[in-house]
Amino acid sequence: MLVSLKWLRDYVDVDVPPAELVERLTMAGLEVDSLNETEPAFRGVRVARIVSLSPHPHADHLSLCEVTTGESTYPVVCGAGNIRVADTVPLAPVGATLPGDLVIRSSRIRGEVSEGMLCSEEELGIGADASGIMILPSDLPLGAELGAVLNLRDAVLDIGVTPNRADCLSIIGVAREWAAIAGKKLRYPATDVVENDEDIQRITSVSILDSDLCPRYTARIIKNARIGPSPLWIRQRLAAVGLRPINNIVDVTNFVMMELGQPLHAFDFRFLEEGRIVVRRSRAGERFTSLDGKERILRDGTLMICDGVKPVAVGGVMGGLNSEIQPDTEAILLESAYFNPSSIRKTSRELAMGTDAAFRFERGIDPEGVIRALNRAARLIAEVSGGTVCKGVIDQYPRKIETAKRIPLRIQRVNDILGIAIPAEEIVRILENLEMTVDPAGEGRIEVTPPTCRVDISREIDLIEEVIRLYGYDRVPATLPGVSVIAGISDGKRSVEGRLREIMTGAGYTEVINYSFISPNAADQLGLEETDERRSHVRIRNPLTEEQAVLRTTMTYSLLLNAKRNADSGRFDLKIFELGKTFIRRGEGELPLERNRMSCLITGLRYEDRWHSRNLRSDFYDLKGCIENVLNVLRIPMLSFRTGTDEAILHPGKSCGVFSGEERIGFLGEIHPDLLIRLDLTGPILVGELDLDFLAAHFTTKAPFRSIPRFPSSSRDVAFLVRREVEAQVVLGLAEDSHEELLEKVQIFDVYEGTSLPAGMKSLGVRFSYRCADRTLTDDEVNEAHARIVQKIVDATGGSIR
């Protein structure tokens, strides 16, 4: 919000330097982002009067002028045709400087001496009018410095108005703030209107068909207007706040919008078919061309201002090309309305029309300031155009807007919240300076009614904020808060995540962080079954791109995309992992099911390409060993790896599920070749996922302790001939479940499948270790226990001993 200090002074006395004004506004909550002090772009230009005027003897389009500054008279050759004897004009005498560092010098033009230059607005840099010499008011003192008498020096404040302070999106709003801060009196602009005898009710009418989007619509009619440029003072003020002057009618609507914060619109009345206004929702497919010249196809439900036949404006956003003010416009319908803020915001975003009007309407304007702005604009239009205002106002107000009610405020509560003691009289003074009505309520209470322009105030705490920002944040003494130190609460999930990062980075993996958003086509690319819950995506309402339109249901897809991006850039050796969430859509109205997961991926060479290492590629056992190490470090109980996983993304013969007891806690394996083809990747690529919630719930930091054995162990090796589908884990499980006290350890040391074995059979080499804590075992003790275990395995598997 740009605020001209010169314009601000029209409504309130500002008797402090601009820098102090900036500081005090900022400390009161209106943060000033920048201050730009401006000077006239010319120097040495004086107020002068034309004494005589005669044709140039040697040029048809030039005139010889004599102009006086009261002290001296200057001969000037001029080519403008709009000047007359006794006109007051700006004179740039010899030595004066114009914009662009143009220095005026004495010269001869077609043989005649010229000791200066009469200037247009454009040549002075104070306007766009280059059609002729600028004619000044006749009461300006001759010889005076033009920049001083026109008060062209200014300071422009750029205020960062927060979304809740819509009342400060106007010069009056900022003036009201300064009046409250500095204890000054606010001067509102005149809004009384001189009307003719023609009743507006006989000329036009307004019908509101959708009062939920437009609760209030008011209008006036101005006739016999003459379109032309606005007075210099209006154009200067508009230019100071970044608005381009257009013509006197449009400039007034913009001027009042910036002055009072109420957007308005002026229609050429002759283009309103049936001479009336209808406020309604658009119909789907309806076409409309706005003032910016763009044709838009409207959706169903956009608020439109229409005449009796067609749309003429997008309500609260922008007018239409079919009813704009023309150079020959005479009759004007002036609109001032209140629109539903959320509706305007939605329309502005959908149509990509971020106008100054929409910016104000979507934040909420003063519903009771509509008529005041209408009258102010009608008065100014009549002044600057010579038109007359028809009698009466159309004020359609079918849905009363609820304004702020009386809010109870406890004086003690104010001081408790702020931590200081502000006298009740001071609190009342501050609130009344902000134009709030304050009534006593007894027992240390008051009741406060905010002005209708303060749409942001509805609670007691809002009033307390108003008190402290006007009282002064800098007057609150700095104190250190009391802090109690308590022991931290252990968080299992964070502990596991930290431990996982240590283990995985120690194993040479790099952590990656991906967006939780993926493509809706991910499930099809992964080849998931139709019944797979991972097809139940949570769709994003406003995705950044279609490739990020749903929340991920598996983290593996994200890692595969990482692998593809690395492969596209020429890096094929990769070891990465990620900790994050997956999301499964549930029933209507229910929150999605969130799961914490750890996922990892390896591909390419097992070791870096060095002279002393062979080119060994990563395989299933590299990943299995890493995951097994993770789970063992976290001390996850009853760990096992079982084949036969139903993961569609994995190779059926090179994958397995990860189990703790009978609960499946993850999977790992090689990516299915079909999936590699769909993603245009080269394998093998191995991935794994673990249920991080399960790990957090079952890990323990307690390490069991056993003293170093004092007595030797004894081992026995057995080669079991079993069916090929019998998993090694089954054999190990049978041994561990035998409850033989002397059995210390059992492990697979060899797996063999070859032509020397019967078809469909394989050989498992198993090593059994036995030990006793208090003595050395004899062979008979070892053999007896060993025989029982071996027999149990043979009976359970149907195998034999080679």
Coordinates of N, CA and C in Angstrom, one line a residue, residues 337-507:
A337 N -20.6 -1.0 -3.9 CA -21.3 -2.2 -3.4 C -20.4 -2.9 -2.4
Y338 N -21.1 -3.9 -1.7 CA -20.4 -4.8 -0.8 C -20.5 -6.2 -1.3
F339 N -19.4 -6.9 -1.5 CA -19.4 -8.2 -2.1 C -18.8 -9.2 -1.1
N340 N -19.3 -10.4 -1.1 CA -18.8 -11.5 -0.2 C -17.3 -11.7 -0.5
P341 N -16.5 -11.5 0.6 CA -15.0 -11.6 0.4 C -14.5 -12.9 -0.2
S342 N -15.0 -14.0 0.3 CA -14.6 -15.3 -0.2 C -14.9 -15.5 -1.7
S343 N -16.1 -15.0 -2.1 CA -16.5 -15.1 -3.5 C -15.5 -14.3 -4.4
I344 N -15.2 -13.1 -3.9 CA -14.3 -12.3 -4.7 C -12.9 -12.9 -4.8
R345 N -12.4 -13.5 -3.7 CA -11.1 -14.1 -3.7 C -11.1 -15.3 -4.7
K346 N -12.2 -16.1 -4.7 CA -12.3 -17.3 -5.5 C -12.3 -16.9 -7.0
T347 N -13.1 -15.9 -7.3 CA -13.2 -15.4 -8.7 C -11.9 -14.8 -9.2
S348 N -11.3 -14.0 -8.4 CA -10.0 -13.3 -8.7 C -9.0 -14.4 -9.1
R349 N -8.9 -15.5 -8.3 CA -7.9 -16.5 -8.5 C -8.2 -17.3 -9.8
E350 N -9.5 -17.7 -9.9 CA -9.9 -18.5 -11.1 C -9.7 -17.8 -12.4
L351 N -10.0 -16.5 -12.4 CA -9.9 -15.7 -13.7 C -8.5 -15.1 -13.8
A352 N -7.6 -15.2 -12.8 CA -6.3 -14.6 -12.8 C -6.4 -13.1 -13.0
M353 N -7.3 -12.5 -12.3 CA -7.5 -11.0 -12.3 C -7.3 -10.4 -11.0
G354 N -6.0 -10.1 -10.7 CA -5.7 -9.6 -9.4 C -5.7 -8.1 -9.4
T355 N -6.9 -7.5 -9.3 CA -7.1 -6.0 -9.4 C -7.0 -5.4 -8.0
D356 N -6.8 -4.1 -8.0 CA -6.9 -3.3 -6.8 C -8.2 -3.5 -6.1
A357 N -9.3 -3.5 -6.9 CA -10.6 -3.7 -6.3 C -10.8 -5.0 -5.6
A358 N -10.4 -6.1 -6.3 CA -10.5 -7.4 -5.7 C -9.6 -7.6 -4.5
F359 N -8.4 -6.9 -4.5 CA -7.5 -7.0 -3.4 C -8.2 -6.5 -2.1
R360 N -9.0 -5.4 -2.3 CA -9.8 -4.9 -1.1 C -11.0 -5.6 -0.7
F361 N -11.8 -6.0 -1.8 CA -13.0 -6.7 -1.5 C -12.8 -8.0 -0.8
E362 N -11.7 -8.8 -1.2 CA -11.5 -10.1 -0.7 C -11.0 -10.1 0.8
R363 N -10.5 -8.9 1.2 CA -10.1 -8.8 2.6 C -11.2 -8.2 3.5
G364 N -12.3 -7.7 2.9 CA -13.4 -7.2 3.7 C -13.4 -5.7 3.8
I365 N -14.3 -5.0 3.2 CA -14.4 -3.6 3.3 C -15.5 -3.2 4.4
D366 N -15.6 -1.9 4.6 CA -16.6 -1.4 5.6 C -18.0 -1.5 4.9
P367 N -18.9 -2.3 5.4 CA -20.2 -2.4 4.8 C -21.0 -1.2 5.0
E368 N -20.7 -0.4 6.0 CA -21.4 0.8 6.2 C -20.8 2.0 5.6
G369 N -19.7 1.8 4.9 CA -19.0 2.9 4.2 C -19.3 3.0 2.7
V370 N -20.3 2.1 2.3 CA -20.6 2.1 0.9 C -21.3 3.4 0.4
I371 N -22.2 3.9 1.1 CA -22.9 5.1 0.7 C -22.0 6.3 0.8
R372 N -21.2 6.4 1.8 CA -20.3 7.5 2.0 C -19.4 7.6 0.8
A373 N -18.8 6.5 0.3 CA -17.9 6.5 -0.8 C -18.7 6.9 -2.1
L374 N -19.9 6.4 -2.2 CA -20.7 6.7 -3.4 C -21.0 8.2 -3.5
N375 N -21.3 8.8 -2.4 CA -21.6 10.2 -2.4 C -20.3 11.0 -2.6
R376 N -19.2 10.6 -2.0 CA -17.9 11.3 -2.2 C -17.6 11.3 -3.7
A377 N -17.7 10.1 -4.4 CA -17.4 10.0 -5.8 C -18.3 10.8 -6.6
A378 N -19.6 10.8 -6.3 CA -20.6 11.5 -7.1 C -20.3 13.0 -7.0
R379 N -20.0 13.5 -5.8 CA -19.6 14.9 -5.6 C -18.4 15.3 -6.5
L380 N -17.4 14.5 -6.5 CA -16.2 14.8 -7.2 C -16.4 14.7 -8.7
I381 N -17.2 13.7 -9.2 CA -17.4 13.6 -10.6 C -18.2 14.9 -11.1
A382 N -19.1 15.3 -10.3 CA -19.9 16.5 -10.7 C -18.9 17.7 -10.8
E383 N -18.0 17.8 -9.8 CA -17.0 18.9 -9.8 C -16.1 18.9 -11.0
V384 N -15.5 17.8 -11.3 CA -14.5 17.7 -12.4 C -15.0 17.5 -13.8
S385 N -16.3 17.1 -13.9 CA -16.9 16.9 -15.2 C -18.0 17.9 -15.6
G386 N -18.4 18.7 -14.6 CA -19.5 19.7 -14.9 C -20.8 19.1 -14.9
G387 N -21.0 17.8 -14.6 CA -22.2 17.1 -14.6 C -23.1 17.4 -13.4
T388 N -24.3 16.9 -13.4 CA -25.3 17.1 -12.3 C -25.7 15.7 -11.8
V389 N -25.9 15.6 -10.5 CA -26.2 14.4 -9.8 C -27.7 14.3 -9.7
C390 N -28.3 13.2 -10.2 CA -29.8 13.0 -10.1 C -30.2 12.8 -8.6
K391 N -31.4 13.1 -8.3 CA -31.9 13.1 -6.9 C -32.0 11.6 -6.5
G392 N -31.5 11.3 -5.3 CA -31.8 10.1 -4.7 C -30.7 9.1 -4.9
V393 N -30.7 8.0 -4.1 CA -29.7 6.9 -4.1 C -30.5 5.6 -4.2
I394 N -30.1 4.7 -5.1 CA -30.6 3.3 -5.0 C -29.7 2.5 -4.0
D395 N -30.3 2.0 -3.0 CA -29.6 1.2 -2.0 C -30.4 -0.1 -1.8
Q396 N -30.0 -1.1 -2.5 CA -30.5 -2.5 -2.3 C -29.7 -3.2 -1.3
Y397 N -30.3 -3.6 -0.2 CA -29.6 -4.1 1.0 C -30.5 -5.3 1.5
P398 N -30.6 -6.4 0.7 CA -31.5 -7.5 1.1 C -31.0 -8.3 2.2
R399 N -29.7 -8.4 2.4 CA -29.1 -9.2 3.4 C -28.3 -8.4 4.3
K400 N -28.8 -8.1 5.5 CA -28.1 -7.2 6.4 C -26.8 -7.8 6.9
I401 N -25.7 -7.1 6.8 CA -24.4 -7.6 7.1 C -24.2 -7.3 8.6
E402 N -23.9 -8.4 9.3 CA -23.7 -8.3 10.8 C -22.3 -7.6 11.1
T403 N -22.4 -6.5 11.7 CA -21.2 -5.7 12.1 C -20.8 -6.1 13.5
A404 N -19.7 -5.6 13.9 CA -19.1 -5.9 15.2 C -20.1 -5.6 16.4
K405 N -20.2 -6.5 17.3 CA -21.1 -6.3 18.5 C -20.3 -5.7 19.6
R406 N -21.0 -5.5 20.7 CA -20.3 -5.0 21.9 C -19.5 -6.1 22.5
I407 N -18.2 -5.8 22.7 CA -17.2 -6.8 23.2 C -16.9 -6.5 24.6
P408 N -17.1 -7.4 25.6 CA -16.7 -7.1 27.0 C -15.2 -7.1 27.1
L409 N -14.6 -6.2 27.8 CA -13.2 -6.1 28.1 C -12.9 -5.9 29.5
R410 N -12.1 -6.8 30.1 CA -11.7 -6.7 31.5 C -10.4 -6.0 31.6
I411 N -10.4 -4.9 32.4 CA -9.2 -4.1 32.6 C -8.1 -5.0 33.2
Q412 N -8.4 -5.8 34.2 CA -7.4 -6.6 34.8 C -6.8 -7.7 33.8
R413 N -7.7 -8.1 32.9 CA -7.2 -9.1 31.9 C -6.2 -8.4 30.9
V414 N -6.5 -7.2 30.6 CA -5.5 -6.4 29.7 C -4.1 -6.4 30.4
N415 N -4.1 -6.1 31.7 CA -2.8 -6.0 32.3 C -2.2 -7.4 32.6
D416 N -3.0 -8.4 32.8 CA -2.5 -9.8 33.0 C -1.8 -10.2 31.7
I417 N -2.4 -10.0 30.6 CA -1.9 -10.5 29.3 C -0.6 -9.7 28.9
L418 N -0.6 -8.4 29.2 CA 0.5 -7.6 28.8 C 1.6 -7.6 29.8
G419 N 1.3 -8.0 31.0 CA 2.4 -8.0 32.0 C 2.8 -6.7 32.6
I420 N 2.0 -5.6 32.3 CA 2.2 -4.3 32.8 C 0.9 -3.7 33.3
A421 N 1.0 -2.6 34.0 CA -0.2 -2.0 34.6 C -0.5 -0.7 33.8
I422 N -1.5 -0.8 32.9 CA -2.0 0.4 32.1 C -3.3 0.9 32.8
P423 N -3.3 2.2 33.2 CA -4.5 2.7 33.8 C -5.8 2.5 33.0
A424 N -6.9 2.4 33.6 CA -8.2 2.2 32.9 C -8.4 3.4 32.0
E425 N -8.1 4.6 32.5 CA -8.4 5.8 31.7 C -7.5 5.8 30.4
E426 N -6.3 5.3 30.5 CA -5.5 5.2 29.3 C -6.0 4.2 28.3
I427 N -6.5 3.1 28.8 CA -7.1 2.1 27.9 C -8.3 2.7 27.2
V428 N -9.2 3.4 27.9 CA -10.4 4.0 27.3 C -10.0 5.0 26.2
R429 N -9.0 5.8 26.6 CA -8.5 6.9 25.6 C -8.0 6.3 24.3
I430 N -7.2 5.2 24.5 CA -6.7 4.5 23.3 C -7.8 4.0 22.4
L431 N -8.7 3.3 23.0 CA -9.8 2.7 22.2 C -10.7 3.8 21.6
E432 N -11.0 4.9 22.3 CA -11.8 6.0 21.7 C -11.0 6.7 20.6
N433 N -9.7 6.8 20.7 CA -8.9 7.4 19.6 C -9.0 6.6 18.3
L434 N -9.3 5.3 18.5 CA -9.5 4.4 17.3 C -10.9 4.4 16.8
E435 N -11.7 5.4 17.3 CA -13.1 5.5 16.9 C -14.0 4.4 17.4
M436 N -13.6 3.8 18.5 CA -14.4 2.7 19.1 C -15.3 3.4 20.2
T437 N -16.5 2.8 20.3 CA -17.4 3.3 21.4 C -17.2 2.5 22.6
V438 N -16.9 3.2 23.8 CA -16.6 2.6 25.0 C -17.7 2.9 26.0
D439 N -18.3 1.9 26.7 CA -19.3 2.1 27.7 C -18.9 1.4 29.0
P440 N -19.0 2.0 30.1 CA -18.7 1.3 31.4 C -19.6 0.1 31.6
A441 N -19.1 -1.0 32.2 CA -19.9 -2.1 32.5 C -19.8 -2.5 34.0
G442 N -19.1 -1.7 34.8 CA -19.0 -2.0 36.2 C -18.0 -3.1 36.5
E443 N -17.5 -3.1 37.8 CA -16.6 -4.1 38.3 C -15.3 -4.3 37.4
G444 N -14.7 -3.2 37.1 CA -13.5 -3.3 36.3 C -13.6 -3.7 34.9
R445 N -14.8 -3.6 34.3 CA -15.1 -4.0 33.0 C -15.6 -2.8 32.1
I446 N -15.4 -2.9 30.8 CA -16.0 -1.9 29.9 C -16.5 -2.8 28.7
E447 N -17.4 -2.1 28.0 CA -17.9 -2.8 26.8 C -17.6 -1.9 25.6
V448 N -17.0 -2.5 24.6 CA -16.4 -1.8 23.4 C -17.1 -2.2 22.1
T449 N -17.5 -1.2 21.4 CA -18.1 -1.5 20.0 C -17.1 -0.9 19.0
P450 N -16.5 -1.8 18.2 CA -15.5 -1.3 17.2 C -16.3 -0.6 16.0
P451 N -15.6 0.3 15.3 CA -16.2 0.8 14.1 C -16.4 -0.2 13.1
T452 N -17.4 0.0 12.2 CA -17.7 -1.0 11.2 C -16.5 -1.3 10.2
C453 N -15.6 -0.4 10.1 CA -14.4 -0.6 9.2 C -13.5 -1.6 9.8
R454 N -13.5 -1.9 11.1 CA -12.6 -2.8 11.7 C -13.2 -4.2 11.7
V455 N -13.2 -4.8 10.6 CA -13.8 -6.2 10.4 C -12.9 -7.2 11.1
D456 N -11.7 -6.9 11.6 CA -10.8 -7.8 12.2 C -11.0 -7.9 13.7
I457 N -11.8 -7.1 14.3 CA -12.0 -7.1 15.8 C -13.3 -7.8 16.1
S458 N -13.2 -8.9 16.9 CA -14.4 -9.6 17.3 C -14.3 -10.2 18.7
R459 N -13.0 -10.1 19.3 CA -12.8 -10.8 20.6 C -12.1 -9.8 21.5
E460 N -12.1 -10.2 22.8 CA -11.4 -9.5 23.8 C -10.0 -9.4 23.5
I461 N -9.3 -10.4 23.1 CA -7.9 -10.4 22.8 C -7.5 -9.5 21.7
D462 N -8.5 -9.3 20.7 CA -8.2 -8.3 19.7 C -8.1 -6.9 20.2
L463 N -9.0 -6.6 21.2 CA -9.0 -5.3 21.8 C -7.7 -5.1 22.6
I464 N -7.2 -6.1 23.3 CA -6.0 -6.1 24.0 C -4.8 -5.8 23.1
E465 N -4.8 -6.4 21.9 CA -3.8 -6.1 20.9 C -3.8 -4.6 20.5
E466 N -5.0 -4.1 20.3 CA -5.1 -2.7 19.9 C -4.5 -1.8 21.0
V467 N -4.8 -2.1 22.2 CA -4.3 -1.3 23.4 C -2.8 -1.3 23.4
I468 N -2.1 -2.4 23.3 CA -0.7 -2.5 23.4 C 0.0 -1.9 22.2
R469 N -0.5 -2.0 21.0 CA 0.2 -1.5 19.9 C 0.1 0.1 19.9
L470 N -1.0 0.6 20.4 CA -1.1 2.1 20.5 C -0.4 2.6 21.8
Y471 N -0.4 1.8 22.8 CA 0.3 2.2 24.0 C 1.8 2.2 23.8
G472 N 2.3 1.2 23.0 CA 3.7 1.2 22.6 C 4.4 -0.1 23.1
Y473 N 4.7 -1.0 22.1 CA 5.5 -2.2 22.5 C 6.8 -1.8 23.2
D474 N 7.4 -0.7 22.8 CA 8.7 -0.3 23.3 C 8.5 0.1 24.8
R475 N 7.3 0.3 25.3 CA 7.1 0.7 26.7 C 7.0 -0.5 27.6
V476 N 7.0 -1.7 27.0 CA 6.9 -2.9 27.8 C 8.3 -3.3 28.2
P477 N 8.6 -3.3 29.6 CA 9.9 -3.6 30.0 C 10.3 -5.1 29.6
A478 N 11.6 -5.2 29.3 CA 12.1 -6.5 28.9 C 12.4 -7.4 30.2
T479 N 11.8 -8.5 30.2 CA 12.0 -9.5 31.3 C 12.3 -10.8 30.8
L480 N 13.0 -11.6 31.6 CA 13.3 -13.0 31.2 C 12.2 -13.9 31.7
P481 N 11.7 -14.8 30.9 CA 10.7 -15.7 31.3 C 11.2 -16.7 32.3
G482 N 10.3 -17.1 33.2 CA 10.6 -18.2 34.1 C 10.6 -19.5 33.3
V483 N 11.7 -20.3 33.5 CA 11.8 -21.6 32.8 C 12.0 -22.7 33.8
S484 N 11.2 -23.7 33.7 CA 11.4 -24.9 34.5 C 12.1 -26.0 33.7
V485 N 13.1 -26.6 34.3 CA 13.9 -27.6 33.6 C 13.4 -29.0 34.0
I486 N 13.0 -29.8 33.0 CA 12.5 -31.1 33.3 C 13.2 -32.1 32.3
A487 N 13.3 -33.3 32.8 CA 14.0 -34.3 32.0 C 13.3 -34.5 30.7
G488 N 14.0 -34.8 29.6 CA 13.4 -35.0 28.3 C 12.7 -36.4 28.3
I489 N 11.6 -36.5 27.5 CA 10.8 -37.7 27.4 C 11.4 -38.5 26.2
S490 N 11.7 -39.7 26.4 CA 12.2 -40.5 25.3 C 11.2 -40.8 24.3
D491 N 11.6 -40.6 23.0 CA 10.7 -40.8 21.9 C 11.2 -42.0 21.1
G492 N 10.5 -43.1 21.2 CA 11.0 -44.3 20.5 C 11.3 -44.1 19.0
K493 N 10.3 -43.5 18.4 CA 10.5 -43.3 16.9 C 11.7 -42.5 16.6
R494 N 12.0 -41.4 17.3 CA 13.2 -40.6 17.0 C 14.4 -41.3 17.3
S495 N 14.4 -42.1 18.4 CA 15.6 -42.9 18.7 C 15.9 -43.9 17.6
V496 N 14.9 -44.6 17.1 CA 15.1 -45.6 16.1 C 15.6 -44.9 14.8
E497 N 15.0 -43.7 14.5 CA 15.4 -43.0 13.3 C 16.9 -42.6 13.4
G498 N 17.3 -42.1 14.5 CA 18.7 -41.7 14.7 C 19.6 -42.9 14.6
R499 N 19.2 -44.0 15.2 CA 20.0 -45.3 15.1 C 20.1 -45.8 13.7
L500 N 19.0 -45.7 12.9 CA 18.9 -46.2 11.6 C 19.9 -45.3 10.7
R501 N 19.9 -44.0 10.9 CA 20.8 -43.2 10.1 C 22.2 -43.5 10.4
E502 N 22.6 -43.8 11.7 CA 23.9 -44.2 12.0 C 24.3 -45.5 11.3
I503 N 23.4 -46.5 11.3 CA 23.7 -47.8 10.8 C 23.9 -47.7 9.2
M504 N 22.9 -47.0 8.6 CA 22.8 -47.0 7.1 C 24.0 -46.2 6.6
T505 N 24.3 -45.0 7.2 CA 25.4 -44.2 6.7 C 26.7 -44.9 6.9
G506 N 26.8 -45.6 8.1 CA 28.0 -46.4 8.3 C 28.2 -47.5 7.3
A507 N 27.1 -48.0 6.7 CA 27.2 -49.1 5.7 C 27.4 -48.5 4.3

